[in-house]
Short mmCIF file of C-alpha atoms in Angstrom, two decimals:
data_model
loop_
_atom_site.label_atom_id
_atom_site.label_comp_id
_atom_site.label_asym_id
_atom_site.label_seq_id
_atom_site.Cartn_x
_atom_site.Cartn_y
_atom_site.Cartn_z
CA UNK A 42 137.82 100.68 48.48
CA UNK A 43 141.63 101.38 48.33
CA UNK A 44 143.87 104.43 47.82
CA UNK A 45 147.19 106.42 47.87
CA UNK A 46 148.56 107.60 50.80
CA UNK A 47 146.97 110.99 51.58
CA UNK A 48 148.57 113.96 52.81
CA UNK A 49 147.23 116.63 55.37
CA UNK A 50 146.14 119.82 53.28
CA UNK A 51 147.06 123.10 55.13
CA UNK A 52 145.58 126.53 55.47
CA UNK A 53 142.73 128.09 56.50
CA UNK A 54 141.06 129.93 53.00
CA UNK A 55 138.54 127.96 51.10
CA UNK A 56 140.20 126.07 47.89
CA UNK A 57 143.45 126.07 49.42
CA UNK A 58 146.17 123.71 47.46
CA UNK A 59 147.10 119.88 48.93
CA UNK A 60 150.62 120.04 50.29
CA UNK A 61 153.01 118.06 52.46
CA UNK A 62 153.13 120.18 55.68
CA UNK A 63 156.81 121.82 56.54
CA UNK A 64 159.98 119.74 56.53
CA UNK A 65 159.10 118.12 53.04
CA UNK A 66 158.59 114.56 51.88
CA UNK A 67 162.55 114.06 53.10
CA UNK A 68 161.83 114.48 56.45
CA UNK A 69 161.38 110.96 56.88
CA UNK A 70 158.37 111.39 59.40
CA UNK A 71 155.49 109.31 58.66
CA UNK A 72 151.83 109.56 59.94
CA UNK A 73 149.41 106.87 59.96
CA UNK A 74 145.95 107.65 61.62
CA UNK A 75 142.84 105.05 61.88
CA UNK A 76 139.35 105.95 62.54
CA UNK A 77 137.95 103.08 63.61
CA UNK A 78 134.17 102.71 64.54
CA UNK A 79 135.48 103.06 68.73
CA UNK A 80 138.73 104.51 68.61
CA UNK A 81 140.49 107.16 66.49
CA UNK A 82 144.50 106.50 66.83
CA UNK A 83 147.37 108.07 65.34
CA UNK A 84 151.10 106.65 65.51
CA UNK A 85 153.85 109.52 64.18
CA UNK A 86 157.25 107.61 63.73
CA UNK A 87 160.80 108.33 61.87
CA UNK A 88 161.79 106.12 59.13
CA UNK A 89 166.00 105.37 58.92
CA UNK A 90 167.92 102.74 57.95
CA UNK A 91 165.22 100.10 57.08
CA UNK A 92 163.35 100.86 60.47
CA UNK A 93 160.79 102.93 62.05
CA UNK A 94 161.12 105.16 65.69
CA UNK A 95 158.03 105.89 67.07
CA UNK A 96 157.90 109.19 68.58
CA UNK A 97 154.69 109.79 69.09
CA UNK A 98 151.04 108.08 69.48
CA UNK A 99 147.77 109.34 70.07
CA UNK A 100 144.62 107.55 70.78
CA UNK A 101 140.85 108.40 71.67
CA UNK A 102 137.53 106.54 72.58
CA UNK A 103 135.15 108.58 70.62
CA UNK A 104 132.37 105.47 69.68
CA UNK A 105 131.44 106.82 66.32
CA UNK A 106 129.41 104.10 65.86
CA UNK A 107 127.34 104.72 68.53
CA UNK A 108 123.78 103.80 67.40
CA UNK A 109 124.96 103.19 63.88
CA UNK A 110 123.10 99.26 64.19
CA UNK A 111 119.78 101.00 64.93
CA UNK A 112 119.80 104.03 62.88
CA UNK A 113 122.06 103.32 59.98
CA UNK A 114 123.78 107.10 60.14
CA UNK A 115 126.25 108.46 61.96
CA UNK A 116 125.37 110.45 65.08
CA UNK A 117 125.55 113.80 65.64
CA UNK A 118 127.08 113.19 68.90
CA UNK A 119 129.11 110.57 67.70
CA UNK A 120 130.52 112.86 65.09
CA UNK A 121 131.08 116.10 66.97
CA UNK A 122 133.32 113.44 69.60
CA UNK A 123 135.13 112.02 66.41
CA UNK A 124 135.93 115.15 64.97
CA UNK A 125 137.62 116.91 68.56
CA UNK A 126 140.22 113.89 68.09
CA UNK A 127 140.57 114.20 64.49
CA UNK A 128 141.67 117.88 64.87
CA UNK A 129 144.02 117.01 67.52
CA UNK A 130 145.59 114.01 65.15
CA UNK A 131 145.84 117.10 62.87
CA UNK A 132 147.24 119.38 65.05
CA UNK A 133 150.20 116.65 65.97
CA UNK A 134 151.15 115.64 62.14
CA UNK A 135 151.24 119.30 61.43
CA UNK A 136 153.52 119.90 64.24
CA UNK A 137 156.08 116.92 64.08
CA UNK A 138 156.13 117.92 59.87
CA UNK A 139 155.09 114.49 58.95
CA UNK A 140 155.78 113.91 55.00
CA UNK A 141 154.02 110.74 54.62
CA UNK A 142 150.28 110.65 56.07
CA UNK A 143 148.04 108.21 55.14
CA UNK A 144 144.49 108.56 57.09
CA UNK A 145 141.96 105.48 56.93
CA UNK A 146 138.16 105.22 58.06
CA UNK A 147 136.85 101.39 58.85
CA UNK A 148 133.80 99.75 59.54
CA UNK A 149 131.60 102.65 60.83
CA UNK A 150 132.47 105.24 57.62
CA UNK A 151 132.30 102.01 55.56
CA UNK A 152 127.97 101.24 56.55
CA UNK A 153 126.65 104.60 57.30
CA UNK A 154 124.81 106.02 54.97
CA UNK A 155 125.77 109.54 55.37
CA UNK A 156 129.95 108.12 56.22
CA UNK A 157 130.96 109.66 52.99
CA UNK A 158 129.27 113.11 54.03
CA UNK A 159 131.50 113.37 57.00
CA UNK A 160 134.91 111.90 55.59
CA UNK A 161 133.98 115.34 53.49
CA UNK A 162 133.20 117.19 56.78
CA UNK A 163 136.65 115.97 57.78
CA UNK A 164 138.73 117.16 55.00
CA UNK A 165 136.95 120.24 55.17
CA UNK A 166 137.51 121.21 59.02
CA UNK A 167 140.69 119.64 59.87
CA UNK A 168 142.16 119.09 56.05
CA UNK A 169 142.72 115.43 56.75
CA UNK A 170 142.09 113.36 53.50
CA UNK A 171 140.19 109.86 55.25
CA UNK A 172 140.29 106.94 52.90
CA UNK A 173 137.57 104.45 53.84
CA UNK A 174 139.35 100.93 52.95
CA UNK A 175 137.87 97.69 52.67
CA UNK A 176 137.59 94.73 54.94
CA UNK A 177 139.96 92.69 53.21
CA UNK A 178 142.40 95.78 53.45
CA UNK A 179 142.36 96.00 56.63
CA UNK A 180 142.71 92.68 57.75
CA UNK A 181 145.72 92.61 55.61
CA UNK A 182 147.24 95.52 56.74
CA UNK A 183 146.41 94.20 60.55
CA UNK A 184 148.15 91.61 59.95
CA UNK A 185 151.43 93.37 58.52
CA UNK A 186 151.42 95.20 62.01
CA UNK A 187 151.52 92.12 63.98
CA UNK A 188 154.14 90.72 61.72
CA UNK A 189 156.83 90.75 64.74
CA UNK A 190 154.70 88.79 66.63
CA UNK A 191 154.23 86.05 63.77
CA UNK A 192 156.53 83.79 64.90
CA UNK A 193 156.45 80.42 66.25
CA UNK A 194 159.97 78.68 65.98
CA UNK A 195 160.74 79.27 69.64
CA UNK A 196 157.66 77.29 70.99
CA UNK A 197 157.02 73.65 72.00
CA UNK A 198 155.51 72.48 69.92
CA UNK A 199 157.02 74.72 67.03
CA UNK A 200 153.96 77.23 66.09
CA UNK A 201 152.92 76.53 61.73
CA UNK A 202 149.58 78.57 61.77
CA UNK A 203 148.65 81.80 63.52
CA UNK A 204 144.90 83.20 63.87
CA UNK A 205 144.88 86.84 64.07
CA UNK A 206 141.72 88.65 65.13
CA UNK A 207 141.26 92.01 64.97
CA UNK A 208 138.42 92.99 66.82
CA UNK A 209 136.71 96.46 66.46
CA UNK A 210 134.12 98.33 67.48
CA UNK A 211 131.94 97.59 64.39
CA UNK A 212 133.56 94.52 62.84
CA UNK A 213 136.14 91.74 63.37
CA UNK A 214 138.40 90.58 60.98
CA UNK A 215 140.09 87.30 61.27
CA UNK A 216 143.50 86.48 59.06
CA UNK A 217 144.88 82.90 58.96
CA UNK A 218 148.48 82.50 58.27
CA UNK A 219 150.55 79.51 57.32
CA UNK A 220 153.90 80.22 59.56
CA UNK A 221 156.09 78.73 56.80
CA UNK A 222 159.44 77.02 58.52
CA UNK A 223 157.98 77.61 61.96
CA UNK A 224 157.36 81.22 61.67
CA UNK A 225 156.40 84.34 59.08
CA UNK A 226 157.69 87.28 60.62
CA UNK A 227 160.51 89.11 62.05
CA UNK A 228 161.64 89.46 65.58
CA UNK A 229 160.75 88.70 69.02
CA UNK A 230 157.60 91.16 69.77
CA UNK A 231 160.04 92.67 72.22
CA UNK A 232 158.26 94.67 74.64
CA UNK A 233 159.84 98.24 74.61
CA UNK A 234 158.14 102.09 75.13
CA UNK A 235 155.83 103.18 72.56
CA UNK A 236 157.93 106.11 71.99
CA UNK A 237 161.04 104.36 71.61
CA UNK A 238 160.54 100.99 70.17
CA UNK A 239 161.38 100.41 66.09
CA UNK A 240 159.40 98.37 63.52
CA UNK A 241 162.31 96.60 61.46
CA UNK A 242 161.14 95.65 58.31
CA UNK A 243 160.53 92.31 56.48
CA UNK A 244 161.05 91.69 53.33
CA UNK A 245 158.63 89.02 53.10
CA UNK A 246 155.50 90.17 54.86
CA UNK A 247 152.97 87.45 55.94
CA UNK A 248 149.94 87.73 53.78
CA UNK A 249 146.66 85.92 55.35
CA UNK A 250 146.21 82.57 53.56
CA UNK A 251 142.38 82.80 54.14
CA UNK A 252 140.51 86.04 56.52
CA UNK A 253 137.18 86.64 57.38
CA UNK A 254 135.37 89.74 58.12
CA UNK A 255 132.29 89.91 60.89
CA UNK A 256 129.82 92.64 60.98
CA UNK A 257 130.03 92.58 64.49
CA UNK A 258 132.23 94.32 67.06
CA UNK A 259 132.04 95.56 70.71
CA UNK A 260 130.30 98.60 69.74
CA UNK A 261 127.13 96.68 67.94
CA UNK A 262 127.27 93.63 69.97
CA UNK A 263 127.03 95.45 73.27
CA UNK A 264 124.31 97.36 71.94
CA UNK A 265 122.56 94.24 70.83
CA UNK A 266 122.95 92.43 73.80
CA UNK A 267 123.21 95.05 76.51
CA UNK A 268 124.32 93.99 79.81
CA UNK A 269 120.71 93.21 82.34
CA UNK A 270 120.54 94.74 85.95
CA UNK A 271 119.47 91.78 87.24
CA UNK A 272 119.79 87.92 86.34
CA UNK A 273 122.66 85.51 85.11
CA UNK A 274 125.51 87.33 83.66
CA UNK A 275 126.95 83.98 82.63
CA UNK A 276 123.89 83.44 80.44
CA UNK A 277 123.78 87.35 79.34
CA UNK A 278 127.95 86.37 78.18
CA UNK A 279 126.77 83.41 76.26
CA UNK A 280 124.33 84.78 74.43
CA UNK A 281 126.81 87.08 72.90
CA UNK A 282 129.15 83.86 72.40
CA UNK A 283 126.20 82.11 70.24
CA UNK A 284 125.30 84.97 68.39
CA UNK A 285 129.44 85.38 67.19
CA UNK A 286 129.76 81.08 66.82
CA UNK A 287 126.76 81.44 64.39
CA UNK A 288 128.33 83.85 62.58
CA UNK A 289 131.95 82.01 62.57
CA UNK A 290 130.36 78.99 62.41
CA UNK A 291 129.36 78.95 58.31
CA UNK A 292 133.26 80.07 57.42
CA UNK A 293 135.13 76.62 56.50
CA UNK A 294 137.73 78.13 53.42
CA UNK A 295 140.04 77.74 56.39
CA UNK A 296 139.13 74.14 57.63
CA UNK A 297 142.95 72.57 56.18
CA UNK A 298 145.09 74.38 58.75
CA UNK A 299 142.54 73.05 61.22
CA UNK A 300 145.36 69.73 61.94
CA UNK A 301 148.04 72.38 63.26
CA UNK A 302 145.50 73.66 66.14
CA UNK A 303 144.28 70.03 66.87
CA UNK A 304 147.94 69.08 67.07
CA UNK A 305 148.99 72.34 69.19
CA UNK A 306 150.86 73.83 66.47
CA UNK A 307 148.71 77.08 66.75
CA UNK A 308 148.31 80.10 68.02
CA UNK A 309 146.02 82.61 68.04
CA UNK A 310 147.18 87.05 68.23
CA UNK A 311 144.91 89.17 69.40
CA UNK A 312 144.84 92.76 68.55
CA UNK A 313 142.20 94.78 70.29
CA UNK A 314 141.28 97.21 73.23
CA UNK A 315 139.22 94.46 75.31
CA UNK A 316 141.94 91.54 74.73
CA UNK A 317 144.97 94.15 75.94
CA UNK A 318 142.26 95.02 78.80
CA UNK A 319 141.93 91.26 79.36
CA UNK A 320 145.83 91.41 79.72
CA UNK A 321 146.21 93.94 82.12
CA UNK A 322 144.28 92.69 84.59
CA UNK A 323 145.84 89.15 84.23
CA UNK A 324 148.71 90.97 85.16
CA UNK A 325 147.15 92.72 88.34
CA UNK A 326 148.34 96.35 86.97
CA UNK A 327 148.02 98.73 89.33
CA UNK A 328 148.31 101.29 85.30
CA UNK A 329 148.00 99.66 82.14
CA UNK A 330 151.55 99.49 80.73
CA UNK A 331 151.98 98.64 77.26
CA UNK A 332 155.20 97.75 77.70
CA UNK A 333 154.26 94.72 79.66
CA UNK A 334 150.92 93.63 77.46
CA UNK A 335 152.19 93.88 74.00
CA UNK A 336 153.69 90.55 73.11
CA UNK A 337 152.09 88.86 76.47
CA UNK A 338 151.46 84.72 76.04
CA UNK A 339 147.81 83.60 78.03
CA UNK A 340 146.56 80.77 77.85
CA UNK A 341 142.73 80.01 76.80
CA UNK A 342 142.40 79.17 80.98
CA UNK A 343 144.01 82.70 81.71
CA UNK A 344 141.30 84.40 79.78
CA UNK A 345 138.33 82.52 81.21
CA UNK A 346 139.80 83.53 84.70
CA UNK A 347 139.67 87.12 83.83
CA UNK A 348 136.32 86.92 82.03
CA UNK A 349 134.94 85.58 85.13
CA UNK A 350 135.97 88.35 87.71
CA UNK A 351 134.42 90.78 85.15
CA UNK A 352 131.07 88.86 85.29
CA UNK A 353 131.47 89.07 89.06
CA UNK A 354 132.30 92.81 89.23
CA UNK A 355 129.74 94.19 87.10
CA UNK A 356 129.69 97.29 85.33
CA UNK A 357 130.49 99.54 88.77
CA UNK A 358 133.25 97.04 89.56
CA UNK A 359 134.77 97.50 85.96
CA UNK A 360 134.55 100.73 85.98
CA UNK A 361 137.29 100.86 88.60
CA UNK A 362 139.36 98.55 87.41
CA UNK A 363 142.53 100.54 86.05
CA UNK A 364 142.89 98.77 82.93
CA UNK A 365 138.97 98.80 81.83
CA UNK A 366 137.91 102.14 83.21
CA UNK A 367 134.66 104.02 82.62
CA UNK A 368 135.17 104.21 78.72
CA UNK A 369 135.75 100.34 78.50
CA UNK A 370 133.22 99.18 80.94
CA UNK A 371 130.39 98.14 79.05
CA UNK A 372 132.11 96.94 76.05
CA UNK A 373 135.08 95.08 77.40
CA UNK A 374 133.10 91.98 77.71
CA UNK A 375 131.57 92.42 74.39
CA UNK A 376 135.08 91.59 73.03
CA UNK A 377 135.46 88.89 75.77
CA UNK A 378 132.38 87.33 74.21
CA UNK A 379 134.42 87.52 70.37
CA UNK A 380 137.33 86.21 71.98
CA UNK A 381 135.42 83.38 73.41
CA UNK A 382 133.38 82.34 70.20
CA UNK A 383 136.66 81.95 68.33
CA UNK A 384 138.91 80.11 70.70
CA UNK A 385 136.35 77.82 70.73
CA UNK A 386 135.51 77.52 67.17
CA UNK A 387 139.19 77.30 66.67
CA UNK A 388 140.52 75.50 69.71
CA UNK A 389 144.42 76.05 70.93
CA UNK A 390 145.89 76.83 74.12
CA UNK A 391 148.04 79.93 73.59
CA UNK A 392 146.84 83.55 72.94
CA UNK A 393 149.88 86.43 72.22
CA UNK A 394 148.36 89.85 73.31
CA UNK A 395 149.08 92.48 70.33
CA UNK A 396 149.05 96.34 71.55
CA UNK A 397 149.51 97.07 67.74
CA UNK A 398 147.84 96.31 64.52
CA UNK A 399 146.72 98.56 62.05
CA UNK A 400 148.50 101.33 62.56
CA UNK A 401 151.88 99.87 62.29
CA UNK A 402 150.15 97.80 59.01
CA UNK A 403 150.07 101.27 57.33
CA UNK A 404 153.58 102.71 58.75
CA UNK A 405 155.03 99.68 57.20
CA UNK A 406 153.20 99.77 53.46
CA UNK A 407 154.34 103.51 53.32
CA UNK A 408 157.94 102.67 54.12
CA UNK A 409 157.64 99.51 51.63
CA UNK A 410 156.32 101.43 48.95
CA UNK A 411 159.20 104.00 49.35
CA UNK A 412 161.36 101.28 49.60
CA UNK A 413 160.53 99.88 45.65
CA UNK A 414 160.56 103.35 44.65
CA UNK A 415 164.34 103.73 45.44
CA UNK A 416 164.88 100.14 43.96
CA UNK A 417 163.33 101.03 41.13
CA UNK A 418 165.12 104.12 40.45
CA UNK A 419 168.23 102.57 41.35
CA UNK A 420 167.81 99.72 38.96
CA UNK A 421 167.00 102.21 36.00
CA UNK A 422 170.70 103.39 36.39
CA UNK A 423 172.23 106.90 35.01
CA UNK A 424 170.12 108.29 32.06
#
């Protein structure tokens, strides 16, 4: 399911009007805000001169899918933490005057049975207007985030195919793209401040030549295979790496770029909490520091290495780890686990960390749209 871009609704009275909030749609602020099934994250940027500023970002563990697997409805719980972060996201578009706003629900609106009911709930409460897309949406836009990052003519070997994952808290979504001439996108992933880096834009975005979409996420697959007291925690991690290979395992639409990752003319980009977690503490941060993660190159070893210090530390361990924390502790592995399944299912060396994704995907089809709006009218001429 697909829509417009959506725009915050102000006022307090019941039947208010839909409006852009203050500074008008020439303000040139846009808002893009995803609800995911773990996190709910907003990104406000400027658009001028064919690029975006980010000036501000907002994001929230809130789990909304807590439980979902087992119950098939949302939480109460799970709700009441979503919708504290939902009325701050509201409280910061209204504020910085945002024009533009488009507000997306994934995987956990997109199963629950009563995820329509509280997309209502939402628009009622905090006057954001959700739009629950579909898997193939998002992977898309995921992949339009990470278009920077698409880009392989500076390795040896050059790079022709990129796997990106996308790994969430209910479902992962898995894009393959054909890096035509040695690479798709734009720019060098540069690694600046999250409040002052730009998105340039491409005119040719990188559309996936084949994606995927898994039920299964760290929420659900920690709560499927949750982590034993006592016993292996080797064997407890592979059992979460079977159940994703079995899963993967079935897909074969993609099987003809397989040559580029046998011949090391592959990589894969990762886009999620646990892999920018994984990250950090290959980098021994004393603070997680985006600056230094997003864009990062590990290597398949890199990532075992840091998988196997979490096995050692346990959840009390990982829960003092400065890049995992108490929030991340007993799902960081979960996504470890996803990790794992593919790079083995699709074997290559090299892994680019992505602190970005789906958020910038919808920053850049707002400014894109506006972009053949303008072309449009400019092609149309004088009346």
């Amino acid at each position: 399911m697909t829509g417009a871009p959506s725009y915050v609704r102000r006022g307090t009275a019941a039947g208010r009007r839909d409006s852009a909030p203050k500074g008008g749609r020439e303000s040139g602020i846009y808002a893009a805000l995803d609800l995911g099934t773990n996190n709910c994250r907003l990104m406000i940027a400027t658009f001028s001169n064919s690029q975006f500023k980010i000036v501000e970002a907002f994001s929230r563990i809130v789990r909304l899918g807590e439980g979902l697997a087992h119950s098939g409805r949302l939480h109460d719980r799970a709700m009441e933490r979503a919708m504290k972060a939902l009325k701050i996201c509201a409280e910061k578009i209204e504020k910085r005057g945002a024009a533009q706003v488009r507000a997306v629900a994934t995987q956990a609106c997109r199963i629950a049975r009563n995820g329509r009911d509280f997309i209502a709930r939402v628009e009622r409460e905090t006057g954001l207007k959700l739009t629950i897309i579909s898997p193939e949406e998002e992977a898309h836009l995921s992949v339009m985030g990470c278009a920077s990052l698409l880009d392989g003519r500076d390795l040896d070997p050059i790079a022709r195919a990129a796997l990106v994952m996308d790994v969430g808290g209910g479902s992962t979504e898995l894009s393959w793209v054909e890096l035509a001439q040695g690479g798709a996108g734009e720019g060098d992933g540069s690694q600046l401040d999250a409040q002052q880096r730009t998105l340039r834009m491409s005119r040719h975005m990188p559309r996936p030549r084949h994606w995927i979409s898994l039920p299964v996420g760290v929420v659900n697959l920690a709560e499927r295979f949750p982590e034993p007291e006592t016993g292996d925690p080797e064997a407890w991690f592979e059992t979460m790496v079977d159940d994703v290979t079995q899963r993967l395992g079935n897909f074969s639409a993609a099987d003809g770029l397989r040559p580029h990752f046998a011949a090391g003319e592959a990589y894969i980009v990762g886009t999620s909490g646990a892999i920018t977690s994984l990250a950090g503490m290959h980098l021994g941060l004393d603070r997680y520091d985006r600056s230094q993660v997003d864009g990062l190159w590990m290597e398949h070893r890199h990532c075992r290495t840091v998988i196997d210090k979490l096995l050692q530390l346990g959840r009390s361990g990982r829960e003092l780890e400065p890049c995992i924390g108490r929030d991340r502790a007993d799902l960081v592995l979960a996504g470890a686990a996803i990790l794992e399944a593919v790079q083995r299912q699709w074997p290559c060396t090299r892994l680019r960390v992505a602190d970005r994704g789906l958020r910038e995907g919808l920053l850049l089809s707002m400014a894109r749209k506006k972009t053949r709006r303008r072309r449009r009218g400019r092609s149309k001429g004088p009346a």
